[in-house]
mmCIF file of C-alpha atoms in Angstrom:
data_model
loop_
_atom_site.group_PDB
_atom_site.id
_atom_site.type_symbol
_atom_site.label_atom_id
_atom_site.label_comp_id
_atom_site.label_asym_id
_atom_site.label_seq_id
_atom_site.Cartn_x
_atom_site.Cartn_y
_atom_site.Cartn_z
ATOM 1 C CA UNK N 54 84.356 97.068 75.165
ATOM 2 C CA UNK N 55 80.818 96.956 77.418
ATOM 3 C CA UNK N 56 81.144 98.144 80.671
ATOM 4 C CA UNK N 57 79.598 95.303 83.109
ATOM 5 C CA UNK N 58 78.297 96.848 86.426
ATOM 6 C CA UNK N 59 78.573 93.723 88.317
ATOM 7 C CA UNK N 60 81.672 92.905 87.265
ATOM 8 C CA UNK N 61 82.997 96.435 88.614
ATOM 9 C CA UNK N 62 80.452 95.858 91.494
ATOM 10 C CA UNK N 63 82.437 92.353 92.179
ATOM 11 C CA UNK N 64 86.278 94.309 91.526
ATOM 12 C CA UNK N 65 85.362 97.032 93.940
ATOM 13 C CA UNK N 66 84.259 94.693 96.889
ATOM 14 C CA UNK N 67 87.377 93.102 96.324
ATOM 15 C CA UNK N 68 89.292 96.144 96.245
ATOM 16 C CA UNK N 69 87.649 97.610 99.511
ATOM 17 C CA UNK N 70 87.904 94.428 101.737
ATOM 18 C CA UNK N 71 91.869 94.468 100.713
ATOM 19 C CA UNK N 72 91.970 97.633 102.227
ATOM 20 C CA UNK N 73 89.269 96.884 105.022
ATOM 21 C CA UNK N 74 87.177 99.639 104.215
ATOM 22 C CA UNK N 75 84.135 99.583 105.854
ATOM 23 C CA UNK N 76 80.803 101.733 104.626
ATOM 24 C CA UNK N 77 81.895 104.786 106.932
ATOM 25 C CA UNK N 78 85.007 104.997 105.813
ATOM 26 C CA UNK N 79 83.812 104.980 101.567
ATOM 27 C CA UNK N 80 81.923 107.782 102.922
ATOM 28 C CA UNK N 81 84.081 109.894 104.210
ATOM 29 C CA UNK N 82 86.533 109.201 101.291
ATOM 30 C CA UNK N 83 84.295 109.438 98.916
ATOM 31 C CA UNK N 84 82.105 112.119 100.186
ATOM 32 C CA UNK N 85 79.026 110.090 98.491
ATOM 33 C CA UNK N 86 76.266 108.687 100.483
ATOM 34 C CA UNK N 87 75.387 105.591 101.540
ATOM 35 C CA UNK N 88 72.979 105.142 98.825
ATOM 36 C CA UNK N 89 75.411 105.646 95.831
ATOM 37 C CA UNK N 90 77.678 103.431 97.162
ATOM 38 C CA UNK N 91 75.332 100.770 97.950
ATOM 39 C CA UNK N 92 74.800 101.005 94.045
ATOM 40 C CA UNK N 93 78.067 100.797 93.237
ATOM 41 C CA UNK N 94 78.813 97.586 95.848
ATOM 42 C CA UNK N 95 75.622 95.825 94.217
ATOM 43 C CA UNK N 96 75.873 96.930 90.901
ATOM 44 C CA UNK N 97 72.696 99.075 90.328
ATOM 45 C CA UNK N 98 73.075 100.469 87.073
ATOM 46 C CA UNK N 99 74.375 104.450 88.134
ATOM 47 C CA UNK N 100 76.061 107.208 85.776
ATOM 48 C CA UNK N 101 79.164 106.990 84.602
ATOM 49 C CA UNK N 102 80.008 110.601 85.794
ATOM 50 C CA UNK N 103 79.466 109.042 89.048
ATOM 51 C CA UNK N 104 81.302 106.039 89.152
ATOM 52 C CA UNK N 105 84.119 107.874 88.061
ATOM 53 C CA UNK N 106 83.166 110.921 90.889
ATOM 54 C CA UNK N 107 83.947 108.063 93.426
ATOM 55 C CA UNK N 108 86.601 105.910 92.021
ATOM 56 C CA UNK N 109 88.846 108.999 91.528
ATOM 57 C CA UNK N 110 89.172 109.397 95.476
ATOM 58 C CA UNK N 111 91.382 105.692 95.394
ATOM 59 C CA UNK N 112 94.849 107.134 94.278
ATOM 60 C CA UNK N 113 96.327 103.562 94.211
ATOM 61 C CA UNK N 114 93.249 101.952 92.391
ATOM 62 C CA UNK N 115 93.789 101.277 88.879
ATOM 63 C CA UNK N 116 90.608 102.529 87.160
ATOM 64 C CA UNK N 117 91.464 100.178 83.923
ATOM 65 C CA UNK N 118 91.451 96.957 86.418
ATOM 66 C CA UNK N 119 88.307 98.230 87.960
ATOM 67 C CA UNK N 120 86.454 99.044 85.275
ATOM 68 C CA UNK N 121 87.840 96.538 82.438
ATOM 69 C CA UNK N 122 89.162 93.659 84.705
ATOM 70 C CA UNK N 123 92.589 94.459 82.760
ATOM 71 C CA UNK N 124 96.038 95.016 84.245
ATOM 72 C CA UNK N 125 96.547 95.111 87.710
ATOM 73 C CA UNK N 126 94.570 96.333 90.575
ATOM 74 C CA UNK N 127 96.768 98.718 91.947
ATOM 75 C CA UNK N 128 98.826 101.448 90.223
ATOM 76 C CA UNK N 129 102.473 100.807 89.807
ATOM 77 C CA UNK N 130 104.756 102.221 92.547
ATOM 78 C CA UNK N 131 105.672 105.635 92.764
ATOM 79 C CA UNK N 132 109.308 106.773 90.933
ATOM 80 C CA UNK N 133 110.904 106.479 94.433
ATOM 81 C CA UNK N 134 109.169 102.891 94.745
ATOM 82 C CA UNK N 135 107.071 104.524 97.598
ATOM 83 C CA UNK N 136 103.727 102.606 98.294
ATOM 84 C CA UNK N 137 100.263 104.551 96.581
ATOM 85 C CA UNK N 138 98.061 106.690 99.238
ATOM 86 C CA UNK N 139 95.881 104.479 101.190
ATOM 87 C CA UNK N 140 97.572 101.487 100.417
ATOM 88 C CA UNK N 141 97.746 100.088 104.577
ATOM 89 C CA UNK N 142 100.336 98.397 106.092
ATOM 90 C CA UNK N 143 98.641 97.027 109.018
ATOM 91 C CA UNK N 144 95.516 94.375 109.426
ATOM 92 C CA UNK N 145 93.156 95.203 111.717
ATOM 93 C CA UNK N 146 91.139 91.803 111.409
ATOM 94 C CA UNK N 147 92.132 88.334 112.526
ATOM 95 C CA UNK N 148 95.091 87.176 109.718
ATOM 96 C CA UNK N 149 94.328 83.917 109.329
ATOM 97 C CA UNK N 150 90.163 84.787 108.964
ATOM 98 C CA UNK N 151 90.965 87.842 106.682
ATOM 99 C CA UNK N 152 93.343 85.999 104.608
ATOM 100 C CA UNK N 153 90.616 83.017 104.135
ATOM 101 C CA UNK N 154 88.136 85.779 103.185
ATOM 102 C CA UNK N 155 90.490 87.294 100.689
ATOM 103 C CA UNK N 156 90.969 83.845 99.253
ATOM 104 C CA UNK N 157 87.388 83.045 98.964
ATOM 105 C CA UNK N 158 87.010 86.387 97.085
ATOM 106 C CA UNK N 159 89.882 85.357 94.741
ATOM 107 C CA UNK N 160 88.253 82.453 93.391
ATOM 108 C CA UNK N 161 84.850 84.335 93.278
ATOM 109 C CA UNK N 162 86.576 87.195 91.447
ATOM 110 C CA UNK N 163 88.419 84.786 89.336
ATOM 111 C CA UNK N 164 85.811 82.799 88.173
ATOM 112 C CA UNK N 165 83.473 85.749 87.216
ATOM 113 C CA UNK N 166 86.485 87.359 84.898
ATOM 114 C CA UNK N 167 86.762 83.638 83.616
ATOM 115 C CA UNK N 168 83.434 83.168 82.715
ATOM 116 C CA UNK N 169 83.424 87.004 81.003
ATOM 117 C CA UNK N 170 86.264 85.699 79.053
ATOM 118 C CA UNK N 171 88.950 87.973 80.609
ATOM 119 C CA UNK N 172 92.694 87.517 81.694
ATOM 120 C CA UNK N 173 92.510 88.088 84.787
ATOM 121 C CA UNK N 174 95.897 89.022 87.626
ATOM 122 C CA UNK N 175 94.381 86.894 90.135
ATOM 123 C CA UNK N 176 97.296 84.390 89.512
ATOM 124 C CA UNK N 177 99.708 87.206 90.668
ATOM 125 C CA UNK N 178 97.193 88.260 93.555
ATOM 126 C CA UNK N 179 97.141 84.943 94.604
ATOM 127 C CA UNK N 180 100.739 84.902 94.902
ATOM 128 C CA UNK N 181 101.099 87.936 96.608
ATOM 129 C CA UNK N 182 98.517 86.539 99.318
ATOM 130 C CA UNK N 183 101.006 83.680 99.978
ATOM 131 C CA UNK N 184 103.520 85.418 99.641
ATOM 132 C CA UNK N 185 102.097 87.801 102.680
ATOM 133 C CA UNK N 186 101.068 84.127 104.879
ATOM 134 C CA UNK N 187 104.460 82.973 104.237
ATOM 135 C CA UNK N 188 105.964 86.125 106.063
ATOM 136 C CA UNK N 189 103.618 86.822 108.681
#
């Protein structure tokens, strides 16, 4: 299966406004610079060596998901059904605006994987998102 850098480009902006990361903080994850992940967010072409230097510093990312658009974004709950690392509990932006923008990437995300051909989880992402409105 070809790798597609702006589908990964498209899953990792996805992935980072979920957890409201900001530039700063992929930094200081990461330890890359600003550069590199600029590459990665836009999907310059860039080693695979690298891409896998960063992604590797996401415990909870599913590198299959990101990478291949297949299973789920996040890795399956710990044995003691303990949430992965960096996974936050919190929001720090307006709910109703950040929930919009998360929707708005859903049917951006979802249409790309369409048009690829791929089976996407965005149904159960999208039902996780109302699921979250619906309690908070």
């Amino acid at each position: 299966m070809a790798i597609d850098l702006q589908q990964i480009s498209k899953r990792f902006r996805f992935y980072t406004n979920l957890q409201e990361l900001e530039m700063q903080d992929l930094k200081s994850i990461t330890g890359s610079d600003e550069e590199t992940l600029d590459c990665l967010l836009n999907g310059c072409n860039m080693p695979m060596d690298e891409l896998v230097a960063i992604i590797k510093h996401f415990h909870d990312l599913n590198p299959q998901w990101l990478i291949y658009g297949e299973g789920s974004m996040f890795k399956p709950m710990d044995e003691n059904g303990n949430c992965q690392e960096g996974q936050k509990g919190h929001l720090k932006k307006d709910k109703a605006a950040y929930l919009k923008q998360m929707q708005n990437m859903l049917i951006e995300l979802d249409a790309a994987e369409v048009a690829k051909g791929h089976k996407p989880d965005v149904e159960a992402l999208k039902a996780k998102l109302d699921e979250y409105k619906a309690t908070h």
